[in-house]
Coordinates of C-alpha atoms in Angstrom, one line a residue:
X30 CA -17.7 58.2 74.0
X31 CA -14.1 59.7 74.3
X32 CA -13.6 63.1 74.9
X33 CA -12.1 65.6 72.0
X34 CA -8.8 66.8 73.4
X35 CA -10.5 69.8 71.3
X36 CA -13.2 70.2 73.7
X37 CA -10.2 70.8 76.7
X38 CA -8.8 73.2 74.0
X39 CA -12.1 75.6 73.4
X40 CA -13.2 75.3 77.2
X41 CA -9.1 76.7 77.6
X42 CA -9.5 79.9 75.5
X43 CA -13.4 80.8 76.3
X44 CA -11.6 82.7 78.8
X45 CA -10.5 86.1 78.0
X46 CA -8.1 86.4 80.2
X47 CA -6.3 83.3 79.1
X48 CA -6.5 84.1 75.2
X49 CA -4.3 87.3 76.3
X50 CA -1.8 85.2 78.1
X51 CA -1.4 83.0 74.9
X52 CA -1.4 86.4 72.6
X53 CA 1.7 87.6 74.9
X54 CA 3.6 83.9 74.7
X55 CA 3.0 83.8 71.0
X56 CA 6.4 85.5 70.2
X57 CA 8.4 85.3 73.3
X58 CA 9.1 83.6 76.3
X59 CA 8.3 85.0 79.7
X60 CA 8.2 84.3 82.9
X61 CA 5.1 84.3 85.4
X62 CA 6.4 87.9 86.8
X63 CA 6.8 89.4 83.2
X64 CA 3.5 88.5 82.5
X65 CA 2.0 89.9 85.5
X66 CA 4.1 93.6 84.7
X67 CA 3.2 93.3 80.9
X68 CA -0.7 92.5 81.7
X69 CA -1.4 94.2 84.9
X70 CA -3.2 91.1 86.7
X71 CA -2.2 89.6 90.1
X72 CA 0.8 86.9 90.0
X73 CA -1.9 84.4 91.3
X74 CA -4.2 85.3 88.5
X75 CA -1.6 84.8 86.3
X76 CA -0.2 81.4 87.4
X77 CA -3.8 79.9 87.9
X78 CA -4.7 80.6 84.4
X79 CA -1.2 79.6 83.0
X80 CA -1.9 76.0 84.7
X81 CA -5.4 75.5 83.1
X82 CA -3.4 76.1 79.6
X83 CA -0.8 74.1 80.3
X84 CA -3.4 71.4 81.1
X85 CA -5.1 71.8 77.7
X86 CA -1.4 71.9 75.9
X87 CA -1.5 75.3 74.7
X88 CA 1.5 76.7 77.1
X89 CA 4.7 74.4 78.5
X90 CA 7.1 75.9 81.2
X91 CA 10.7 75.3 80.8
X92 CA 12.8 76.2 83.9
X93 CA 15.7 78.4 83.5
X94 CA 17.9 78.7 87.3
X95 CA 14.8 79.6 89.5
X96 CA 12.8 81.4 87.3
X97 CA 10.3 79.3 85.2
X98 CA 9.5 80.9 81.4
X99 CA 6.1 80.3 79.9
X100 CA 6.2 79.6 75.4
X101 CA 3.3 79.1 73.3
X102 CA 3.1 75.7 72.0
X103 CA 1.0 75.7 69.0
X104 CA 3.5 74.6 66.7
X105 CA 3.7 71.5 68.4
X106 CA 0.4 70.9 68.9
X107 CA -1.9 69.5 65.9
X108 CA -3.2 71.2 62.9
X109 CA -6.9 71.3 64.4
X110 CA -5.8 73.0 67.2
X111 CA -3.4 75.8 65.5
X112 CA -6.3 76.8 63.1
X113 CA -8.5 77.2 66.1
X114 CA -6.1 79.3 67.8
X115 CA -5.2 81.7 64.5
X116 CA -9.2 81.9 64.0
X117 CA -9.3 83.3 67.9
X118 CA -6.1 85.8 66.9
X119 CA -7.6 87.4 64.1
X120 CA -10.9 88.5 66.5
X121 CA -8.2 89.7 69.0
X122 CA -6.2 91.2 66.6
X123 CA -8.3 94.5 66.9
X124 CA -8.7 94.6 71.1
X125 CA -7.2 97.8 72.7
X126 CA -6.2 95.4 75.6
X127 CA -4.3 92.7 73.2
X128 CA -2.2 95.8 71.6
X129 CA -1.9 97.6 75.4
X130 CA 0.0 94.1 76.6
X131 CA 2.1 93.9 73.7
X132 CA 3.2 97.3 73.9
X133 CA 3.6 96.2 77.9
X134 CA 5.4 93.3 76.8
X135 CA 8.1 95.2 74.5
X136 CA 8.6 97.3 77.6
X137 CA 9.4 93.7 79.5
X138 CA 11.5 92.7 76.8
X139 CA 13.5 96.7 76.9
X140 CA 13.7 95.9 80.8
X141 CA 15.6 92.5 80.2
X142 CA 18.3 94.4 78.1
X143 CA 18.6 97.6 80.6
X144 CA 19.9 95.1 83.3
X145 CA 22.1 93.3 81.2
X146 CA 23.3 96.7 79.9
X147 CA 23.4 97.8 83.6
X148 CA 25.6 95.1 84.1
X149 CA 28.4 94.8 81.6
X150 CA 28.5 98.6 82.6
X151 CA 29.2 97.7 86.0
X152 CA 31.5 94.7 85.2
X153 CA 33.6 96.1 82.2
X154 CA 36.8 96.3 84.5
X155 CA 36.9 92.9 85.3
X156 CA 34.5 91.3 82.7
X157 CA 37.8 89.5 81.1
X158 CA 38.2 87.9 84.6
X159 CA 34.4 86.9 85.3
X160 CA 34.7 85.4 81.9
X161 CA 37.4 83.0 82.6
X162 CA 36.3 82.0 86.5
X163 CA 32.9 80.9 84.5
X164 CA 33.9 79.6 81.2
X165 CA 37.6 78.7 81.4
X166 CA 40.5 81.1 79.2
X167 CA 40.0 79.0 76.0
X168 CA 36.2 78.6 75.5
X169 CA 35.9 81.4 72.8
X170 CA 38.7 79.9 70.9
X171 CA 36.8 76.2 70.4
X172 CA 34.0 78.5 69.3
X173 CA 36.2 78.8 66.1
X174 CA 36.6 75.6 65.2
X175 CA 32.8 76.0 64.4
X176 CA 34.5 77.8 61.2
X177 CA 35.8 73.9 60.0
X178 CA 34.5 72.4 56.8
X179 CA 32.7 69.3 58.3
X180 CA 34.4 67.5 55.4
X181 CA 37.9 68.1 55.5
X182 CA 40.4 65.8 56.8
X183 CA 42.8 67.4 59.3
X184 CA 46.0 66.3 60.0
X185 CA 47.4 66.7 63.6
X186 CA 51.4 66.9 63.1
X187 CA 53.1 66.1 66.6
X188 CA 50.1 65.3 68.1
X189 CA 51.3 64.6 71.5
X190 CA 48.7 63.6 74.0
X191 CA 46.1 64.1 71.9
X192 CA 44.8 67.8 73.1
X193 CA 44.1 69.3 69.8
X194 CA 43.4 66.3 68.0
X195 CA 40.8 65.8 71.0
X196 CA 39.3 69.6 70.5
X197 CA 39.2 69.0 66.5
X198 CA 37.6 65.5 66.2
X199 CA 33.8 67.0 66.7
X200 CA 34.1 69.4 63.8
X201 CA 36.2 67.3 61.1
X202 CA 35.2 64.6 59.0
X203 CA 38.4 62.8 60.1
X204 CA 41.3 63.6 62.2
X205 CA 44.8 62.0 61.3
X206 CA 47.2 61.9 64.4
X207 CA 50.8 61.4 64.3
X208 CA 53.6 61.5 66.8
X209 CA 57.0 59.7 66.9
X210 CA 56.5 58.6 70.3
X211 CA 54.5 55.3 71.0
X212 CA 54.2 56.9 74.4
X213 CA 52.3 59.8 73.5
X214 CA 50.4 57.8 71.1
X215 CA 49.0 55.5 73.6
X216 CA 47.9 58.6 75.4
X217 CA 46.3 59.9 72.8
X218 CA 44.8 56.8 72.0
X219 CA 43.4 56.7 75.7
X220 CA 41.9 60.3 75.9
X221 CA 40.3 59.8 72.1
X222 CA 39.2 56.4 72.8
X223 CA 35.5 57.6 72.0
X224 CA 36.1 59.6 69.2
X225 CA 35.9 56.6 66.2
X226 CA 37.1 59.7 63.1
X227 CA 40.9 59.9 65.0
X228 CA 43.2 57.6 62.9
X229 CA 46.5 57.5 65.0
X230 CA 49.8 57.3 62.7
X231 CA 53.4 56.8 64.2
X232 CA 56.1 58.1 62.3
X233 CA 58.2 61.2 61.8
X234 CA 57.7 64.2 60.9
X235 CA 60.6 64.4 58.5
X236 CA 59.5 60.9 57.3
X237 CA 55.7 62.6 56.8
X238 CA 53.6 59.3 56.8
X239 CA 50.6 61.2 54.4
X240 CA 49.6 60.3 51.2
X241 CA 49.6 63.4 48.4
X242 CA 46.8 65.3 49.0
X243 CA 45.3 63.3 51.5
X244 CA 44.2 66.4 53.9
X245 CA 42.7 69.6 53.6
X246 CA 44.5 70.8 56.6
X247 CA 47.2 70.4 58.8
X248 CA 48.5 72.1 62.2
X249 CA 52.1 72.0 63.7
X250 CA 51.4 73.5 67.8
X251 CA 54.3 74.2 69.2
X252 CA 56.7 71.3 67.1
X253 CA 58.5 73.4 64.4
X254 CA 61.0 74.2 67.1
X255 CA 62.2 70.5 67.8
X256 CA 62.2 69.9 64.2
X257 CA 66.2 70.4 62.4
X258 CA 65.1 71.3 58.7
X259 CA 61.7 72.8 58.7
X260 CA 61.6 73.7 55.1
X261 CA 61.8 70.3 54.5
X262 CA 58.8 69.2 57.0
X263 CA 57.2 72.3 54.7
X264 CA 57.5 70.8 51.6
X265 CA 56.1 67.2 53.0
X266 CA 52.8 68.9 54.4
X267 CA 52.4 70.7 51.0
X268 CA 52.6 67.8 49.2
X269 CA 49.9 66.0 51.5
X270 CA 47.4 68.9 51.3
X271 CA 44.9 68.9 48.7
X272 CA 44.2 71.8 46.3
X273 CA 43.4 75.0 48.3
X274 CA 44.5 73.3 51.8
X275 CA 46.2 75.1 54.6
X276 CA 49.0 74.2 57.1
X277 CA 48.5 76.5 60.6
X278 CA 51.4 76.7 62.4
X279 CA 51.8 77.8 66.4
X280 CA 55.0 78.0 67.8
X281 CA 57.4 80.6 69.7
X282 CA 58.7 84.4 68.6
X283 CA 62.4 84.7 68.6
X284 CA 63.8 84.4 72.3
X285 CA 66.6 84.3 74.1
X286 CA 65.5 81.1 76.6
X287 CA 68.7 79.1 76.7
X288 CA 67.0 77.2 79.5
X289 CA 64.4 75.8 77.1
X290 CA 66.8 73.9 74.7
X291 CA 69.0 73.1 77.3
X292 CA 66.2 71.5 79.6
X293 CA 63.3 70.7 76.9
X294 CA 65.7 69.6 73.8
X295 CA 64.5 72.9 71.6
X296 CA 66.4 72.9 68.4
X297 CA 65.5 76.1 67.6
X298 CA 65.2 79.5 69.9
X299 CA 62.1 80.8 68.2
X300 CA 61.0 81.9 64.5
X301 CA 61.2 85.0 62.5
X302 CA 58.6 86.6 60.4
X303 CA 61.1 86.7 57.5
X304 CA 62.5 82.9 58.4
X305 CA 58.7 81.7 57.6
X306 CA 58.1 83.6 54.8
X307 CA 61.3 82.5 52.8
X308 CA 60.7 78.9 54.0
X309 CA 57.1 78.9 52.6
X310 CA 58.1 80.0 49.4
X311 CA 60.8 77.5 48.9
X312 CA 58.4 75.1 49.9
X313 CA 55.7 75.6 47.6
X314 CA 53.0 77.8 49.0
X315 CA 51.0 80.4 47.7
X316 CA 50.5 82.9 50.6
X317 CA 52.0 83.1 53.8
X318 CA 50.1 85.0 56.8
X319 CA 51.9 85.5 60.2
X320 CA 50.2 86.9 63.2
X321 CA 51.7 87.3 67.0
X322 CA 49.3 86.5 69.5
X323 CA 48.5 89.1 72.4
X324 CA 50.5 87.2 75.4
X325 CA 48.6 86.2 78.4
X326 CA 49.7 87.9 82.0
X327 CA 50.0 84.6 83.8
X328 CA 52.0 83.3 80.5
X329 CA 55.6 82.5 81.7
X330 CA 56.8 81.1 78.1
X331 CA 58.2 83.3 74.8
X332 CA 55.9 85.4 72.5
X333 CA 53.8 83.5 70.1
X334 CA 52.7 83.3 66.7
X335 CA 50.4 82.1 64.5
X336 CA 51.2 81.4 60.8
X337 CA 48.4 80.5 58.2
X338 CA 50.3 79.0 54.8
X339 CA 48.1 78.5 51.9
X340 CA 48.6 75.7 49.5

């Protein structure tokens, strides 16, 4: 007759030893050394009786750099076994030794945040740089496109290469791209080639080629300056957002960098805060929201901005 993988289950937590292991991996994960501190038995106690419930399914390991962390698995294990293991609970509920480790194990838990408190302590000075040799200087900015209604449509106006377009396409419903170059298009069209919600659109801006209301959103980055009548290009993206859409514009702060339109074709040497607002009104817009953006130190380039027009 075939064995009960219940019978594996009971023989796991006759031992009293192991039914305080599970009681401390109930809640949290912890690691073979935390679970030594939290119930005062010897490492090789501990891992020995960690195996034998790993065997029977009650723990899984999970490995985490070199440490390996220990969870309770009775959620994933059937409903037999989880009313077995909440009848053995509620006779350990009561123990002295059950409530000593889970006081011991909050201590564990208070330790882990001491040396992470101990360290941004250390590293304040030059947490900024740490950040960006790990993570890159723009990872906390694509954690904001987390803030994108999965069912808008965005439009990306100048699109280029394909860069923002590329960042946007996991978090829209469906990106719209459209440049006036058939060079830059095929670029884009290369580096998106795997994203199938990224419609590509060649045309100009001036000549906006958007249906009325056909996006909830649309972003100029760094292309009002080349354009000659940007009220206009204003009026065209109003007309193409839907009820309650937005345009985002990111371009440059007034400047004196002759260099730039000379070398890079700039038709205009940066924006005002009072230029934007009057252009947003004449186009249509209810609200108008301009921001200038901190500057970086290894930025070479004009001040920024940011300006959020509501339609």
């Amino acid at each position: 007759m075939k064995r009960s993988p219940l019978f594996g289950r009971l023989a796991a937590l006759s031992d009293p030893v192991r039914a305080r292991l599970i009681a401390a991996l109930e809640r949290h994960e912890l690691t073979v050394g935390e679970l030594h501190r939290a119930l005062q038995l010897p490492q090789s106690t501990v891992s020995r009786h960690l195996r034998a419930l790993a065997e029977a399914g009650w723990v899984a390991r999970r490995e985490e750099g070199t440490s390996n962390l220990y969870r309770f698995t009775a959620s994933e294990t059937d409903a037999s076994a989880r009313k077995l293991w909440l009848a053995v609970r509620e006779e350990l509920h009561g123990l002295a030794a059950v409530q000593r480790d889970a006081e011991r194990v909050r201590g564990v838990l208070a330790g882990r945040h001491t040396t992470s408190q101990k360290f941004f302590a250390s590293s304040a000075g030059q947490w900024d740089r740490l950040r960006v040799e790990l993570f890159g200087d723009r990872a906390e900015l694509f954690t904001l496109l987390g803030l994108v209604d999965p069912s808008w449509t965005i439009a990306d106006l100048g699109c280029g290469t394909g860069q923002l377009s590329e960042a946007l396409a996991p978090f829209a419903k469906r990106v719209i791209a459209i440049d006036e170059s058939a060079a830059m298009l095929r670029a884009a069209k290369a580096r998106l080639s795997s994203y199938g919600q990224v419609e590509f659109r060649q045309g100009t801006l001036e000549a906006l080629p958007l249906e009325s209301g056909e996006v909830n959103a649309a972003v100029l980055s760094l292309v009002l300056h080349y354009i000659t009548e940007p009220v206009k290009l204003f009026a065209a993206v109003r007309r193409a957002l839907a009820p309650g859409g937005r345009l985002l514009v990111f371009d440059m702060l007034p400047h004196d960098r002759a260099d730039l339109r000379d070398r890079m074709g700039h038709v205009w040497q940066g924006f005002s805060e009072t230029q934007l607002r009057a252009w947003s009104t004449e186009a249509g817009f209810a609200s108008c929201r301009v921001a200038a953006i901190p500057p970086q130190s290894s930025a070479k380039g004009p001040g920024l901005f940011v300006v959020s027009l509501s339609a």
